[in-house]
Every structure is written in C-alpha cells, then in structure tokens.
Coordinates of C-alpha atoms in Angstrom, one line a residue:
M26 CA 121.0 249.9 25.2
E27 CA 119.4 247.5 22.7
G28 CA 122.8 246.0 21.7
E29 CA 124.2 245.5 25.2
G30 CA 124.6 241.9 26.3
V31 CA 123.7 240.6 22.9
Q32 CA 126.6 239.0 20.9
P33 CA 126.8 238.9 17.2
P34 CA 125.4 235.7 15.7
D35 CA 128.8 234.4 14.5
E36 CA 130.3 234.5 18.0
N37 CA 127.3 232.5 19.4
L38 CA 127.9 229.7 16.8
E39 CA 131.6 229.7 17.4
N40 CA 131.4 229.5 21.1
G41 CA 128.6 226.9 21.1
S42 CA 130.4 224.6 18.6
R43 CA 133.7 224.5 20.4
P44 CA 132.6 222.4 23.4
R45 CA 130.8 219.9 21.2
F46 CA 134.0 219.6 19.1
K47 CA 136.1 218.9 22.2
W48 CA 133.7 216.2 23.4
K49 CA 133.8 214.5 20.0
K50 CA 137.6 214.4 20.2
V51 CA 137.6 213.0 23.7
L52 CA 135.0 210.4 22.8
R53 CA 137.0 209.3 19.8
L54 CA 140.2 209.0 21.9
V55 CA 138.4 206.9 24.6
V56 CA 136.9 204.6 21.9
S57 CA 140.3 204.2 20.3
G58 CA 141.9 203.4 23.6
I59 CA 139.3 200.7 24.4
K60 CA 139.8 199.2 21.0
A61 CA 143.6 199.1 21.4
A62 CA 143.2 197.5 24.9
G63 CA 140.8 194.9 23.5
L64 CA 143.2 194.1 20.6
L65 CA 146.1 193.8 23.0
L66 CA 144.1 191.4 25.3
C67 CA 143.2 189.2 22.2
V68 CA 146.8 189.0 21.1
V69 CA 148.0 188.1 24.6
Y70 CA 145.2 185.4 24.9
V71 CA 146.2 183.8 21.5
C72 CA 149.9 183.8 22.4
L73 CA 149.1 182.1 25.8
Q74 CA 147.0 179.5 24.0
F75 CA 149.7 178.6 21.5
S76 CA 152.5 178.6 24.1
S77 CA 150.7 176.2 26.5
S78 CA 149.0 173.8 24.0
P79 CA 148.9 170.3 25.6
A80 CA 147.9 168.7 22.3
K81 CA 151.5 168.5 21.3
D82 CA 152.4 166.4 24.3
S83 CA 149.5 163.9 24.3
P84 CA 147.8 162.5 21.2
I85 CA 144.0 162.4 20.9
Q86 CA 142.7 159.3 22.6
R87 CA 140.8 157.0 20.2
L88 CA 139.8 153.4 19.8
R89 CA 137.9 151.4 17.2
A90 CA 137.4 147.8 18.3
P91 CA 135.2 144.9 17.2
V92 CA 132.5 143.7 19.7
T93 CA 132.3 140.0 18.9
G94 CA 130.8 138.1 21.9
C95 CA 130.1 138.1 25.6
E96 CA 132.3 137.0 28.5
G97 CA 131.3 137.1 32.2
G98 CA 128.3 139.4 31.6
R99 CA 130.3 141.9 29.6
L100 CA 130.4 142.4 25.9
F101 CA 133.8 141.2 24.5
I102 CA 135.8 144.1 23.2
G103 CA 138.4 142.9 20.8
T104 CA 141.8 144.5 20.2
S105 CA 142.9 145.6 16.8
K106 CA 145.9 147.8 17.8
N107 CA 147.2 150.0 15.0
E108 CA 149.3 153.2 14.9
Y109 CA 146.2 155.4 15.1
E110 CA 144.6 153.8 18.2
T111 CA 145.9 155.2 21.4
M112 CA 143.6 153.5 24.0
E113 CA 144.1 150.2 25.7
V114 CA 141.6 147.3 26.4
Q115 CA 142.0 145.2 29.5
N116 CA 139.5 142.7 30.7
N117 CA 136.8 143.9 28.2
S118 CA 137.2 147.4 29.6
V119 CA 138.6 150.5 27.8
I120 CA 141.0 152.2 30.1
I121 CA 140.8 156.1 30.1
N122 CA 144.2 157.8 30.5
C123 CA 143.2 161.4 29.7
D124 CA 140.5 163.7 31.1
G125 CA 138.1 165.2 28.6
L126 CA 134.8 164.9 26.7
Y127 CA 134.5 161.6 24.8
L128 CA 132.2 160.4 22.0
I129 CA 131.2 156.7 22.6
H130 CA 129.5 154.9 19.7
L131 CA 128.2 151.3 19.8
K132 CA 126.6 149.4 17.0
G133 CA 125.7 145.8 16.4
S134 CA 123.0 143.2 15.8
F135 CA 121.9 140.3 18.0
F136 CA 119.9 137.1 17.2
Q137 CA 118.0 137.5 20.5
E138 CA 116.5 140.3 22.6
V139 CA 119.2 141.9 24.9
K140 CA 119.5 144.7 27.3
I141 CA 122.8 146.7 27.3
N142 CA 124.2 149.1 29.9
L143 CA 127.2 151.4 29.4
H144 CA 129.4 151.7 32.5
F145 CA 132.2 154.3 32.8
R146 CA 132.7 155.4 36.4
K147 CA 132.5 153.4 39.6
D148 CA 130.4 156.0 41.6
R149 CA 127.9 156.6 38.8
S150 CA 125.0 154.5 37.7
P151 CA 125.3 153.0 34.2
I152 CA 123.6 154.4 31.1
F153 CA 120.8 152.2 29.6
V154 CA 121.5 151.7 25.9
P155 CA 118.2 152.0 23.9
M156 CA 117.7 149.1 21.5
L157 CA 116.0 148.9 18.1
N158 CA 114.1 146.0 16.3
N159 CA 112.6 144.5 19.5
G160 CA 115.9 144.7 21.4
Q161 CA 117.9 143.0 18.7
R162 CA 119.8 145.9 17.2
V163 CA 121.8 148.7 18.7
V164 CA 123.0 152.0 17.2
F165 CA 123.9 154.2 20.1
T166 CA 126.0 157.4 20.4
V167 CA 126.7 159.4 23.6
V168 CA 129.1 162.2 24.5
T169 CA 130.2 162.1 28.1
S170 CA 132.9 163.5 30.4
L171 CA 135.5 160.9 31.3
A172 CA 138.5 161.2 33.6
F173 CA 141.8 159.4 34.3
K174 CA 141.3 155.9 35.7
D175 CA 137.7 155.6 34.4
E176 CA 136.9 152.3 32.6
V177 CA 134.4 152.0 29.8
Y178 CA 132.6 148.6 29.5
L179 CA 129.3 147.2 28.4
T180 CA 127.2 144.8 30.4
V181 CA 124.6 142.7 28.6
N182 CA 121.6 140.7 29.7
A183 CA 119.5 138.3 27.7
S184 CA 116.5 136.8 29.4
D185 CA 116.7 133.3 27.8
T186 CA 120.3 133.0 26.7
L187 CA 123.6 132.7 28.6
C188 CA 126.1 135.5 28.0
E189 CA 128.6 133.1 26.4
H190 CA 126.0 131.9 23.8
L191 CA 125.0 135.4 22.5
Q192 CA 125.6 135.9 18.8
I193 CA 126.6 139.3 17.6
N194 CA 126.9 140.6 14.0
D195 CA 128.8 143.7 13.0
G196 CA 129.5 144.7 16.5
E197 CA 131.8 147.7 16.9
L198 CA 132.8 150.2 19.7
I199 CA 134.3 153.6 18.8
I200 CA 135.6 155.9 21.5
V201 CA 137.1 159.3 20.5
Q202 CA 138.4 162.1 22.8
L203 CA 136.8 165.3 21.7
T204 CA 138.6 167.8 24.0
P205 CA 142.3 166.9 24.5
N206 CA 143.0 169.7 26.9
G207 CA 142.8 167.9 30.3
Y208 CA 145.2 165.9 32.4
C209 CA 146.8 162.9 30.7
A210 CA 148.7 160.1 32.5
P211 CA 152.2 159.5 31.2
E212 CA 152.3 156.9 28.4
R213 CA 153.3 153.4 29.4
P214 CA 155.1 151.1 27.0
Y215 CA 152.8 148.3 25.7
S216 CA 155.2 145.5 26.5
S217 CA 154.2 142.4 28.4
T218 CA 156.0 141.7 31.6
V219 CA 154.6 138.2 32.1
N220 CA 157.4 136.1 30.6
Q221 CA 160.4 138.3 31.4
V222 CA 163.4 136.7 33.1
P223 CA 166.0 138.8 35.0
L224 CA 169.4 138.7 33.4

C-alpha cells in the first residue's frame, strides 16, 4: 500500500517537463510570426514610399537673393536667377508655390536703427525680427510652415529716415524648402508676356 499512487521519480520529471517544452515551442512560433509580420510591414512601407515619391516631380524650392534697399515700406529683394534657384520674386515678395516647412534666413547691416517684420500669410500677424547692435544689424533664422500662394516679404520702419533712403550693407535673404512632400503648383514658364504681339 505504500507504493500505490506514487509514481517513480523519472515519470514525474518526464510528465512535468513536457508541458513546459510545448509552451516554449508555441511561444517561439508566436514571436517568429510577429517578427515576420513586422518585417513584411516594413518592406511594404518602404516600397510605398519609393513608389510615390513626389521629390522626383518637383525640385526643392530655394532662393538666395540680395537685399539692397527699400521700396514702399518693404525691403527690396533683388533677383539673381540661376539654375539652382527655383523661387520667383514679384513686387519684393517671394512667391511660395509648394507646401512644406521652410527655413528663412535674413542678414544685413544698416546705418541707422530699424525695425523689421517678416510677413508670410495674409491671415497671420507678422513675425518681429530681433535686431543686434542697437537695431542696426540683423542675423535672423526661422523655420515655418508655408503653403501654396503664401508670399514672403519684409517690412521695415526707421524712425528718422524714409524707406527709400535706408542704406543696407551685405543684405541677403535665403529661403529653402526643408520638406518637399506637400502640394506643388505646376511650374509656369518664366517668360514675359508684356511685349508679345499676336502673329
């Protein structure tokens, strides 16, 4: 009667280890399945990104232009069109044709104290540009979201000098699109239509 119901020690170990062994196998299969599904999702995501890349269609928007004076309360943005510049200046405003984040950098020195405001959207208030050296020097950089039809321009105010008499040294405006993934207006040819005569 002593040995009834009691199993030999080898059988207890064998029976007890089998369920643990099965759980380890199942757990390994589940983890492997999750890894495979994650890898598949990553591959699909990368393929979708490469197949729908808008960067091929529209070049990165950029402009580097001299700021040489003042006209009508706005800083005069010169045009120095070259093959790498893709933005257009009209009436001392830089026209935005593509949505995205843009870096705007302004630098220059003035012979008198001035206050400059950066405008870029009609329904937003302008950004006050902080000045250095008692309001006579500017080195300003900002990153902002711009959209199609926005216009970037700079207004200037000098307390004792008319806008047209402001003197600027080493003035420069740089605008670069940082995220070229948004909407872009179709490119227009840069030809003038003022003096064209119908044939």
